[in-house]
């Protein structure tokens, strides 16, 4: 309906993400007869964790989430209407903290913290095949609209951390498969650094946030306002501009300057 794919991956008997609850019946059917030993969530957003509860019940397996104690803190406990309408609610499910390595029967995944888009975000790395599963770490190139809770500086550090693996293949949470993604991950990180710095600098000149948005993102502003309205302000370029300032003095910014 949105023209936006959502991906889940079965890696041996480890399941990376679980889709959204509106496709529950079809998703569970696809996995019928397959063994799932553990569910590894790239992050706790309802389009990736929508079927964790039923899967854990059917397969008697754990569900791993990074920073799981904070998983309801980013607007997921009470979804805004557009999110409930787009994806459906995942409902409550039991989660355990994401281990440093998740062992399947024949394949295993190493986890890297990858916050920025969400505090719960991790990347899952299969060294044997050079494949990294990156959820929503890289949705589109460059700096763009973000969710209200996002931290662009942490995202930069995460993009560089995943790039440092020099993966052969990156599989994202929304249908993108990219070979040799490291240069594009680094390019996105640089673009975010530059755009955030410009946003902060323009604010210092006294420019208001809306004018900054129009200056640093010269095209597509009408579309952005439509999305902003549709998501009740939860997703916009304005959020990027504000987050660039709000998180400027966080510890993650120190990481950025290293
Ligand atoms: Zn997400």
XYZ file of C-alpha atoms in Angstrom, chain A:
258
model
C 0.000 0.000 0.000
C 2.829 2.403 0.809
C 5.124 1.116 -1.901
C 7.577 0.387 0.866
C 8.928 -3.125 1.356
C 9.620 -4.539 4.784
C 12.178 -7.338 4.988
C 12.856 -10.224 7.326
C 15.639 -12.760 6.819
C 16.032 -16.360 7.858
C 19.744 -17.043 8.417
C 19.941 -20.793 9.008
C 17.550 -21.007 11.945
C 18.020 -17.419 13.133
C 15.299 -14.999 12.129
C 16.273 -11.364 11.603
C 13.160 -9.203 12.171
C 9.563 -10.343 11.948
C 7.675 -7.961 9.669
C 4.567 -6.063 10.710
C 1.416 -7.388 12.254
C -0.865 -6.626 9.272
C 0.896 -9.452 7.392
C 0.963 -11.830 10.363
C -0.943 -14.741 8.849
C 1.074 -14.765 5.637
C 4.336 -14.317 7.490
C 3.676 -17.186 9.884
C 2.648 -19.369 6.935
C 5.954 -18.714 5.157
C 7.751 -20.013 8.240
C 5.584 -23.107 8.663
C 7.720 -26.198 8.849
C 10.876 -24.128 9.364
C 12.711 -24.150 12.641
C 13.393 -20.798 14.285
C 15.871 -21.007 17.113
C 16.001 -17.304 17.944
C 14.483 -14.036 16.754
C 16.993 -11.189 16.426
C 15.395 -7.759 16.104
C 17.456 -5.083 14.392
C 15.435 -2.579 16.441
C 12.161 -2.216 18.228
C 9.973 -0.554 15.612
C 6.592 -2.091 14.898
C 7.349 -2.776 11.220
C 10.233 -5.057 12.317
C 8.871 -6.566 15.545
C 5.238 -6.949 14.544
C 5.132 -10.725 14.883
C 7.614 -11.420 17.681
C 4.979 -12.598 20.167
C 3.343 -15.280 17.976
C 6.707 -16.456 16.623
C 8.159 -16.890 20.105
C 5.033 -18.819 21.123
C 5.012 -21.100 18.053
C 8.748 -21.813 18.007
C 9.404 -21.621 21.748
C 12.344 -19.354 21.027
C 13.799 -16.213 22.609
C 13.377 -12.745 21.094
C 16.499 -10.596 21.337
C 16.400 -6.795 21.286
C 19.282 -4.376 21.901
C 18.822 -2.089 24.929
C 15.627 -4.029 25.520
C 14.846 -2.177 28.744
C 14.304 0.989 26.698
C 12.313 -0.643 23.937
C 9.006 1.023 24.767
C 10.550 4.473 25.159
C 10.443 5.688 21.554
C 6.747 5.991 20.805
C 6.207 2.242 20.428
C 4.170 1.683 23.596
C 1.387 3.917 22.293
C 1.685 4.137 18.539
C 0.472 7.254 16.823
C -2.597 6.509 14.672
C -0.683 6.587 11.378
C 1.704 3.902 12.644
C -1.084 1.685 13.943
C -2.822 2.143 10.577
C 0.280 1.566 8.407
C 1.735 -1.422 10.204
C -0.553 -2.522 13.003
C 0.460 -2.898 16.604
C 3.022 -5.570 17.526
C 1.383 -6.103 20.920
C 3.405 -6.957 23.970
C 6.087 -9.608 23.673
C 8.799 -10.812 25.977
C 12.318 -9.760 24.983
C 15.801 -10.570 26.206
C 18.892 -8.445 25.874
C 20.691 -8.941 22.574
C 23.827 -11.033 23.223
C 27.184 -10.207 21.631
C 26.744 -13.274 19.468
C 23.633 -15.258 18.596
C 24.371 -18.896 17.868
C 22.179 -20.829 15.490
C 22.553 -24.527 14.724
C 24.828 -23.961 11.733
C 25.148 -20.216 11.358
C 25.742 -17.433 13.837
C 25.418 -13.667 13.964
C 27.604 -11.175 15.808
C 25.886 -8.038 17.015
C 27.163 -4.481 16.818
C 25.467 -1.575 18.538
C 24.070 0.693 15.836
C 21.981 3.380 17.579
C 20.848 6.595 15.960
C 17.607 5.656 14.222
C 16.568 3.948 17.478
C 18.276 3.441 20.838
C 17.559 -0.294 20.414
C 19.221 -0.560 17.001
C 21.897 -3.172 16.295
C 23.543 -4.518 13.152
C 23.862 -8.293 12.780
C 27.048 -9.503 11.168
C 27.657 -12.895 9.610
C 31.392 -12.884 9.171
C 31.518 -16.204 7.307
C 29.547 -14.765 4.366
C 30.504 -11.103 4.835
C 26.839 -10.215 5.173
C 25.517 -7.519 7.464
C 21.843 -7.049 8.320
C 21.294 -3.390 8.996
C 17.578 -2.830 9.630
C 16.948 0.902 9.289
C 20.560 2.068 9.604
C 20.621 2.932 5.899
C 17.228 3.653 4.366
C 18.298 6.294 1.848
C 21.564 8.035 0.963
C 22.500 11.389 2.471
C 20.836 13.363 5.235
C 17.055 13.371 5.186
C 13.899 13.368 7.254
C 14.222 11.532 10.563
C 11.984 10.419 13.388
C 11.689 12.721 16.344
C 13.737 10.476 18.677
C 16.693 10.048 16.318
C 20.227 11.110 17.119
C 22.112 11.955 13.904
C 25.516 11.896 15.582
C 24.986 8.399 16.938
C 23.816 7.374 13.487
C 27.086 8.683 12.025
C 29.113 6.617 14.498
C 26.983 3.549 13.701
C 27.372 3.978 9.929
C 31.142 4.163 10.353
C 31.190 1.175 12.710
C 29.355 -0.991 10.186
C 31.463 0.344 7.296
C 34.600 -0.702 9.217
C 33.503 -4.335 8.835
C 34.000 -3.897 5.061
C 30.954 -6.101 4.404
C 30.523 -7.883 1.101
C 26.754 -7.509 1.260
C 24.355 -5.302 3.202
C 20.728 -6.403 3.577
C 18.467 -3.710 4.963
C 15.100 -3.781 6.692
C 13.355 -2.335 3.654
C 14.257 -4.441 0.665
C 17.643 -3.028 -0.240
C 20.516 -5.421 -1.000
C 23.805 -3.612 -1.586
C 27.153 -5.147 -2.453
C 30.284 -3.542 -1.024
C 28.274 -0.949 0.933
C 31.149 0.583 2.968
C 31.806 3.591 0.678
C 28.119 4.495 0.622
C 27.794 4.075 4.384
C 30.756 6.425 4.864
C 29.390 8.889 2.309
C 26.072 8.995 4.172
C 27.930 9.587 7.454
C 29.892 12.480 5.934
C 26.745 13.999 4.472
C 25.012 13.883 7.858
C 28.035 15.477 9.559
C 28.118 18.305 7.005
C 24.368 18.887 6.987
C 24.127 18.873 10.794
C 27.032 21.331 11.021
C 25.297 23.643 8.544
C 22.036 23.444 10.506
C 23.825 24.387 13.736
C 25.727 27.187 12.038
C 22.607 28.697 10.451
C 20.845 28.616 13.817
C 23.715 30.641 15.267
C 23.062 33.318 12.657
C 19.526 33.662 14.023
C 17.717 31.804 11.252
C 14.564 29.976 12.373
C 14.262 26.220 12.027
C 11.818 26.198 9.100
C 14.054 28.543 7.123
C 17.040 26.313 7.927
C 15.133 23.310 6.541
C 14.414 25.167 3.308
C 18.050 26.274 3.034
C 19.796 22.978 3.674
C 17.155 20.893 1.853
C 16.368 23.081 -1.172
C 14.061 20.570 -2.917
C 11.110 18.429 -1.886
C 9.906 20.646 0.923
C 6.239 20.398 0.039
C 6.403 16.604 0.115
C 8.236 16.788 3.441
C 5.476 18.978 4.927
C 2.862 16.452 3.773
C 4.766 13.619 5.448
C 5.261 15.747 8.546
C 1.521 16.400 8.755
C 0.649 12.769 8.069
C 2.995 11.556 10.817
C 1.928 14.257 13.287
C 5.428 15.685 13.265
C 7.066 12.368 14.102
C 8.956 12.149 10.801
C 10.406 15.240 9.105
C 13.468 17.196 8.057
C 12.599 19.675 10.782
C 13.348 16.878 13.257
C 16.803 16.533 11.703
C 17.519 20.241 12.135
C 16.370 20.185 15.757
C 18.206 16.948 16.561
C 21.432 18.362 15.076
C 21.297 21.050 17.764
C 19.765 19.027 20.605
C 22.382 16.268 20.471
C 25.351 18.480 19.628
C 26.923 18.170 23.067
C 26.062 14.526 23.739
C 28.773 12.023 24.408
C 28.201 10.651 20.896
C 29.368 13.948 19.440
C 32.673 13.412 21.179
C 32.874 10.077 19.356
C 32.258 11.950 16.132
C 35.167 14.288 16.729
C 37.658 11.495 17.446
